[in-house]
Tab-separated table of C-alpha atoms and ligand atoms in Angstrom:
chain	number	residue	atom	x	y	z
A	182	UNK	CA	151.000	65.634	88.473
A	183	UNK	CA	153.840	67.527	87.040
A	184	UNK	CA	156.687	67.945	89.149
A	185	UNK	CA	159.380	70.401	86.995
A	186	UNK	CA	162.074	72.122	88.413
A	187	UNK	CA	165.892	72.845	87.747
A	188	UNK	CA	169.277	72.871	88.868
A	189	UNK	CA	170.176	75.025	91.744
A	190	UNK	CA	172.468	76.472	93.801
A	191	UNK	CA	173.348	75.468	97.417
A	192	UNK	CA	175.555	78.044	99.122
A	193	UNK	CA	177.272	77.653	102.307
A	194	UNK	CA	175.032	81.023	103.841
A	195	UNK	CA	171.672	79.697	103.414
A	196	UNK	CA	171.858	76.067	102.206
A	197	UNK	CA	168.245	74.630	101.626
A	198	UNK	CA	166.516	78.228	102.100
A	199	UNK	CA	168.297	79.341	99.532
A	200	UNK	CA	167.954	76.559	96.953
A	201	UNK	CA	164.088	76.485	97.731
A	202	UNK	CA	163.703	80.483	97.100
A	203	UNK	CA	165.689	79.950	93.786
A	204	UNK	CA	163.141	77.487	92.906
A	205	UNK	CA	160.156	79.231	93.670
A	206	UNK	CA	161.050	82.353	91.657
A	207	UNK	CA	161.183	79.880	88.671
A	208	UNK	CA	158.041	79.196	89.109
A	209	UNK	CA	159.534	75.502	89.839
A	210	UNK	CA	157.711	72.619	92.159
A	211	UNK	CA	160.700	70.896	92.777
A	212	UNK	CA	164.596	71.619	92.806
A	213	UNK	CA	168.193	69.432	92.188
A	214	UNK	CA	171.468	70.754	93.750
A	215	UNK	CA	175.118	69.766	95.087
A	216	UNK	CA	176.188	70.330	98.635
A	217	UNK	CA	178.836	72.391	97.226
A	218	UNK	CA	181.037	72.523	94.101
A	219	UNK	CA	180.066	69.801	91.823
A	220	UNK	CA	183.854	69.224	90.670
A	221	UNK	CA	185.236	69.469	94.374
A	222	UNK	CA	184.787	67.862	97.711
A	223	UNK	CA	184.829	71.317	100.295
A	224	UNK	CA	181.847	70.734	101.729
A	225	UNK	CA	180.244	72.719	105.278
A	226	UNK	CA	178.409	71.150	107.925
A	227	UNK	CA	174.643	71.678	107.240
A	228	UNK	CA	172.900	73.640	109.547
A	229	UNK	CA	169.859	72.377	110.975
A	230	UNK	CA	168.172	75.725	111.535
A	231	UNK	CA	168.113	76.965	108.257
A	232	UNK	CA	166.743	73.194	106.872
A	233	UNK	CA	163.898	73.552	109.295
A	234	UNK	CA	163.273	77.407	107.823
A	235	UNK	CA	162.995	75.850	104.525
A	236	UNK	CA	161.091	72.728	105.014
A	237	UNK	CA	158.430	74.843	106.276
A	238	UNK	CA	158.243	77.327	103.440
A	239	UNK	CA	158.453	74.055	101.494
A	240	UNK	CA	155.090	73.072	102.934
A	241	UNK	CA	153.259	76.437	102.955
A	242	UNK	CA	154.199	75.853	98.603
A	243	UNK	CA	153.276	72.296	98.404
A	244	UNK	CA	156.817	71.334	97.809
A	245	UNK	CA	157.204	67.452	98.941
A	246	UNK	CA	161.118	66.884	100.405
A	247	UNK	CA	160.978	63.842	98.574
A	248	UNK	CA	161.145	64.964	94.721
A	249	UNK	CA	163.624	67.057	96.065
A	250	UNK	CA	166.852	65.599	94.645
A	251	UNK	CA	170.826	66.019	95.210
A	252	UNK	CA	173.580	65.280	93.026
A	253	UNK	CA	177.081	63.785	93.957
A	254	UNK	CA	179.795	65.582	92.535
A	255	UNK	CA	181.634	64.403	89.554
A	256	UNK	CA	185.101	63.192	90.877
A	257	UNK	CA	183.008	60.524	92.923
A	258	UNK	CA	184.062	57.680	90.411
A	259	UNK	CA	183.093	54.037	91.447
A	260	UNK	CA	184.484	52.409	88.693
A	261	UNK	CA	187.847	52.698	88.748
A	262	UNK	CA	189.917	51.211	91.294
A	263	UNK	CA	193.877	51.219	90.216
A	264	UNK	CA	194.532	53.628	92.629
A	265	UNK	CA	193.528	52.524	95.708
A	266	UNK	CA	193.680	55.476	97.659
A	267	UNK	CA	191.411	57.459	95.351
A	268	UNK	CA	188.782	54.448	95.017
A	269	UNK	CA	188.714	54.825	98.711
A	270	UNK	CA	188.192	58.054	98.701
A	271	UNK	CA	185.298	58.013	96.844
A	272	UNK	CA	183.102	55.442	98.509
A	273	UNK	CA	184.043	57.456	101.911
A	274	UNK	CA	182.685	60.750	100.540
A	275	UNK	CA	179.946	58.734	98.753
A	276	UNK	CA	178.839	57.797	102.172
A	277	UNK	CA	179.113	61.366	103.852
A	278	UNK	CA	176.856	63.031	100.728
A	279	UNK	CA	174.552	59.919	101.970
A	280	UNK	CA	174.708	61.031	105.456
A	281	UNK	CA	174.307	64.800	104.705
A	282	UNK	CA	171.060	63.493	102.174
A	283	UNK	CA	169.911	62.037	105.772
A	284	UNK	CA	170.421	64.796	107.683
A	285	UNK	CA	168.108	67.129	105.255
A	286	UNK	CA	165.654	64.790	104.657
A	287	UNK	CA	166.790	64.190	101.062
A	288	UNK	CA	165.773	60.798	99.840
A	289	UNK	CA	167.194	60.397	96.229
A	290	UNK	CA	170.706	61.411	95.699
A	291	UNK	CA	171.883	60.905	91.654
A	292	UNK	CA	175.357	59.711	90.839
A	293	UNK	CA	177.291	58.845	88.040
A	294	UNK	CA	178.257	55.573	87.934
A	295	UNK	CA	181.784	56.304	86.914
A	296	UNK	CA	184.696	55.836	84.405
A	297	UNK	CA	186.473	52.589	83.725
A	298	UNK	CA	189.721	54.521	82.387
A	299	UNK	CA	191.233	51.614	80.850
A	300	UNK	CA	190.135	48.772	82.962
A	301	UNK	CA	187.352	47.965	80.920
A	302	UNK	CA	183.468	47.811	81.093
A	303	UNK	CA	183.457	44.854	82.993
A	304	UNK	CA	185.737	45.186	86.088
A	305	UNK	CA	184.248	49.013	86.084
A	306	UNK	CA	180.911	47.311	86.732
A	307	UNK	CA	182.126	44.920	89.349
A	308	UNK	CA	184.325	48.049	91.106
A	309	UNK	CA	180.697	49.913	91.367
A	310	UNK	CA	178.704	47.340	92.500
A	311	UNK	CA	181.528	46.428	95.234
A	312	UNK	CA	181.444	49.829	96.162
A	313	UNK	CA	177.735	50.824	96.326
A	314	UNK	CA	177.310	47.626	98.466
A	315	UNK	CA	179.840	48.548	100.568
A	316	UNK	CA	178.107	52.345	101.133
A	317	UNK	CA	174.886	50.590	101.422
A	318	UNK	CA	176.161	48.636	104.600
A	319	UNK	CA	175.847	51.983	106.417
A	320	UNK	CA	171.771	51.921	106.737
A	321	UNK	CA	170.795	54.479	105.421
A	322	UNK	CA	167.104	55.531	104.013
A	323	UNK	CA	168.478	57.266	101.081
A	324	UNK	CA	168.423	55.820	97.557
A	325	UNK	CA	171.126	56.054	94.801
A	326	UNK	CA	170.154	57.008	91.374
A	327	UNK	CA	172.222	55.706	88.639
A	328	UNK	CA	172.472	58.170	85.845
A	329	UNK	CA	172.136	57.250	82.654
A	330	UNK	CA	175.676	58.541	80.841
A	331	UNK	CA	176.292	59.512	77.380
A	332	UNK	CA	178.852	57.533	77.013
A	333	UNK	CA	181.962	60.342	77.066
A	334	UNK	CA	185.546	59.096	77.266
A	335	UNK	CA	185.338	55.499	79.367
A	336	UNK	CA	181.846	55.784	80.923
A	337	UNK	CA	179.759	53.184	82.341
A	338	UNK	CA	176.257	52.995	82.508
A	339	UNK	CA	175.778	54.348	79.158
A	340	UNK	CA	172.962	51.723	78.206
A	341	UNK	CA	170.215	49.662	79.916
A	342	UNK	CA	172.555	46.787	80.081
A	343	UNK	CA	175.220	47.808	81.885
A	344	UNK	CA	172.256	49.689	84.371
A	345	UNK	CA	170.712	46.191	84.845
A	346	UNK	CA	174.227	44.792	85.801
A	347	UNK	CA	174.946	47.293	88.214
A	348	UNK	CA	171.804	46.708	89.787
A	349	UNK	CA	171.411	43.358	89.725
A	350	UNK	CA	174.742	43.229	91.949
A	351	UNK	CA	173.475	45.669	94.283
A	352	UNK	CA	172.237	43.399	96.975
A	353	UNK	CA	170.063	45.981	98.737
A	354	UNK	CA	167.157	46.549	95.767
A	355	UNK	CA	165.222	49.449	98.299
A	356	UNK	CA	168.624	51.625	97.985
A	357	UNK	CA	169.475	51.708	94.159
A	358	UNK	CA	167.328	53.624	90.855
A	359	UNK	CA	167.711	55.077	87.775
A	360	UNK	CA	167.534	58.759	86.945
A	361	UNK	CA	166.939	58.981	83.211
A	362	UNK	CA	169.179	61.807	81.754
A	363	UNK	CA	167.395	63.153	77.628
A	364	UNK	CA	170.368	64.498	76.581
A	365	UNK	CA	172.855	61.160	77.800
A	366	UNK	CA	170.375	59.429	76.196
A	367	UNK	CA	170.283	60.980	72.855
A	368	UNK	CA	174.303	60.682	72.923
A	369	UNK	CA	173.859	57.622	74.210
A	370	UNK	CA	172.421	56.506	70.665
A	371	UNK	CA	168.413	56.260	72.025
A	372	UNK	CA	166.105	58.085	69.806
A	373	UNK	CA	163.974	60.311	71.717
A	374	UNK	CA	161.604	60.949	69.386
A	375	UNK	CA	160.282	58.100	69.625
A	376	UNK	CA	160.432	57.810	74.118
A	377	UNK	CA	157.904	54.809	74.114
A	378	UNK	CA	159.928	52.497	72.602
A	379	UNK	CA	163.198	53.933	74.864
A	380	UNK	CA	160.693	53.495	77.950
A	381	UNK	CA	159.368	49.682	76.810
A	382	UNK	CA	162.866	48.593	76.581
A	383	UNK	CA	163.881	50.275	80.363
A	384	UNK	CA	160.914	48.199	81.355
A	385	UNK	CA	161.680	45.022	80.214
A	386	UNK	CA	165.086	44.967	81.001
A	387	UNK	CA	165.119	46.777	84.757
A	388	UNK	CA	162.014	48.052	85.490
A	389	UNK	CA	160.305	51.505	85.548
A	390	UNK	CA	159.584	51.346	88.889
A	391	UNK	CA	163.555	52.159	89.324
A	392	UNK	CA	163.366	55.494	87.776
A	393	UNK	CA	162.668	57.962	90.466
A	394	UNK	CA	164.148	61.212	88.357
A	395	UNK	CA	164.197	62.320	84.879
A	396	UNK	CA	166.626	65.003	83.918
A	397	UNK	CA	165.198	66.923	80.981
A	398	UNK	CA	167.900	68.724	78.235
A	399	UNK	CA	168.365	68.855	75.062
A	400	UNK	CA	171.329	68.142	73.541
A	401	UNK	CA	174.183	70.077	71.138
A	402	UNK	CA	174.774	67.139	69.048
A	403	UNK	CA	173.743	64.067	67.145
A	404	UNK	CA	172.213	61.199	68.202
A	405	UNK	CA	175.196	58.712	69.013
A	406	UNK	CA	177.710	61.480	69.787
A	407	UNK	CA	178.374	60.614	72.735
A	408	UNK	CA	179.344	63.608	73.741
A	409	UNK	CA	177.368	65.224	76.741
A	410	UNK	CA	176.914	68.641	76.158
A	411	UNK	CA	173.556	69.740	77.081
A	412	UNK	CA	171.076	72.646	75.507
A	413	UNK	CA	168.433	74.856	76.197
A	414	UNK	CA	164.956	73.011	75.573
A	415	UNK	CA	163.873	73.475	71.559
A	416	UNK	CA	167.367	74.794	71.125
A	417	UNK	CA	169.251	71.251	70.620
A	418	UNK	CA	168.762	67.980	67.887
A	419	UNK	CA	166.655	66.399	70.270
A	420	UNK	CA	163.697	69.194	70.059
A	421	UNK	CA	161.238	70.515	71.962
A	422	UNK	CA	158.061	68.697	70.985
A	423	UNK	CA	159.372	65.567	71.935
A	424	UNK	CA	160.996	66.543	75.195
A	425	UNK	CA	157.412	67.761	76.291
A	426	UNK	CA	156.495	64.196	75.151
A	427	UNK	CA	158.972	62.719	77.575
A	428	UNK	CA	157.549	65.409	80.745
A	429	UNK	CA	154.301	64.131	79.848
A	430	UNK	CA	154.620	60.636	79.331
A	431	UNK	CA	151.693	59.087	81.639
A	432	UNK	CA	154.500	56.927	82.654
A	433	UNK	CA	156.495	58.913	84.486
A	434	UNK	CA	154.052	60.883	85.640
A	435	UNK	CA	154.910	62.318	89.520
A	436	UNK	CA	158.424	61.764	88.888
A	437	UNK	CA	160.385	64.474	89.445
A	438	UNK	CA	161.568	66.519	86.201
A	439	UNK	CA	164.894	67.935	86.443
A	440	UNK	CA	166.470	70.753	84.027
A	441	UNK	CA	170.308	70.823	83.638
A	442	UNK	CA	169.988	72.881	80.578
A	443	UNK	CA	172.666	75.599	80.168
A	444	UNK	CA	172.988	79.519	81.384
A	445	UNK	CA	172.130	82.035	79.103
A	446	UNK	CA	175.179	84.489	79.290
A	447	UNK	CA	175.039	85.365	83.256
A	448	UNK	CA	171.339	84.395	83.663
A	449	UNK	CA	169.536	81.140	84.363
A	450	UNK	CA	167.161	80.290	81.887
A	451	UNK	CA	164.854	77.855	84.202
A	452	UNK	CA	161.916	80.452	84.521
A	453	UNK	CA	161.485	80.907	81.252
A	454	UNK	CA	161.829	77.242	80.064
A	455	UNK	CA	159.601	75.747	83.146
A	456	UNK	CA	156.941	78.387	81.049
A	457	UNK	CA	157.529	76.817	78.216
A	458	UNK	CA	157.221	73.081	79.439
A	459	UNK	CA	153.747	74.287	81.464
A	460	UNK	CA	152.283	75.998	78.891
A	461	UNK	CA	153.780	73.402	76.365
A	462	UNK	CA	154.985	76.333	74.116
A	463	UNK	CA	158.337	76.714	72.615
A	464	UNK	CA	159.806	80.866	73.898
A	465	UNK	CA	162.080	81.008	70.370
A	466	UNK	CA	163.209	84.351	71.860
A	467	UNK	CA	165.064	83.015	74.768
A	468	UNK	CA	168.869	83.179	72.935
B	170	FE	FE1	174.442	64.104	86.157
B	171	FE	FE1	172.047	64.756	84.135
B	172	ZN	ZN1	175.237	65.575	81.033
């Protein structure tokens, strides 16, 4: 089954309700969002009442809480720990977004592995892996997706390798997968045009049964940029034919499909391009 939706917003008035109504009037089964500002860490108490509101609307539209996904904001960063304080930090409100996942009934929350900033790929893998098994002590029942990065500035996680390290130091396998990003992978240096081979090498090095989330965009630049700047589906090098290849792979299928593609002016274009992916016809008239 195809599970599409996009990015959405979750505002302090009505949380969930409000996320899930921006997702039905795209048409979308599914939905991603932050509890508040990806790039800060104000975040309000969730309220219980409205949650309830939505997971019921959520049933009468055959929406399943689990393909529902959150994202961790960006200044989470696991990988760097030469200031102590801030390393700290992290891991605490790491474990909070956990607890607020729990508390809605989210089960996969996505986060970027982090930035070595000068430490190097290695001790920014061991600084993650210390850190995720330290959050994982808590038990909770959510599971942390790795993103895939594009491999921007000091990155890590930015190929199947250094995926398969993190997780093989993760002691607790049940709370750690891999959400597949098209346009980090593209930038990443993976051709997507040809997604089997991309797929047959995640498989024999970690596993698809780790990839619970697949965020679909296409990407402003080159193959190998490494850049991370993401486009509107058909719009970018990657193409639309062969991202409709990747939401239709039989191998992914019932994985939840996540856009992150950009606004068009003030407007979202997620209606419009969850047409195009179910009808599996490029809209050239969207910008
Ligand atoms: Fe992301
Ligand atoms: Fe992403
Ligand atoms: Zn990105």
């Amino acid at each position: 089954m195809l599970i599409i939706g996009s990015h959405v917003n979750f505002s302090n008035s009505d949380q969930l309700l409000g996320a899930l109504n921006q997702a039905l009037s795209y048409d979308a089964n599914t939905f991603m969002f932050y509890t508040g500002a990806p790039q800060n860490t104000l975040r309000s108490k969730i309220d219980d009442g409205t949650t309830s509101k939505a997971l019921e609307k959520m049933k009468e539209n055959n929406i399943d809480i689990s393909n529902v996904i959150v994202h961790a904001p960006y200044i989470i960063n696991l990988a760097n720990n030469k200031e102590e304080s801030k390393y700290d930090f992290s891991i605490n409100f790491l474990k909070q977004e956990i607890k607020r996942c729990e508390q809605i009934g989210i089960k996969y929350l996505v986060l970027h592995p982090g930035s070595h900033v000068g430490l190097g790929v290695d001790e920014g893998i061991s600084n993650i892996i210390f850190a995720l098994n330290k959050v994982n002590e808590s038990n909770s029942s959510v599971v942390i997706l790795l993103e895939t990065m594009a491999g921007k500035g000091s990155e890590v996680g930015t190929n199947f390798d250094e995926i398969k390290r993190i997780i093989d130091g993760v002691k607790d396998k049940t709370k750690i997968g891999v959400c597949l990003d098209t346009c980090h992978l593209n930038d990443a240096g993976y051709d997507i045009s040809e997604f089997d081979k991309v797929l047959d090498e995640f498989d024999k090095k970690i596993g698809l049964s780790y990839v619970h989330c697949v965020h679909i965009n296409d990407s402003k630049n080159i193959r190998g940029a490494h850049k991370d700047r993401h486009e509107n589906l058909g719009y970018g090098t990657i193409g639309f034919d062969n991202l409709i290849n990747v939401i239709y792979n039989d191998r992914l299928d019932n994985i939840p499909k996540i856009l992150e593609t950009p606004w068009i002016g003030e407007y979202p274009p997620y209606k419009e391009e969850i047409e195009m992916i179910r009808t599996k016809t490029f809209n050239g008239n969207l910008k």
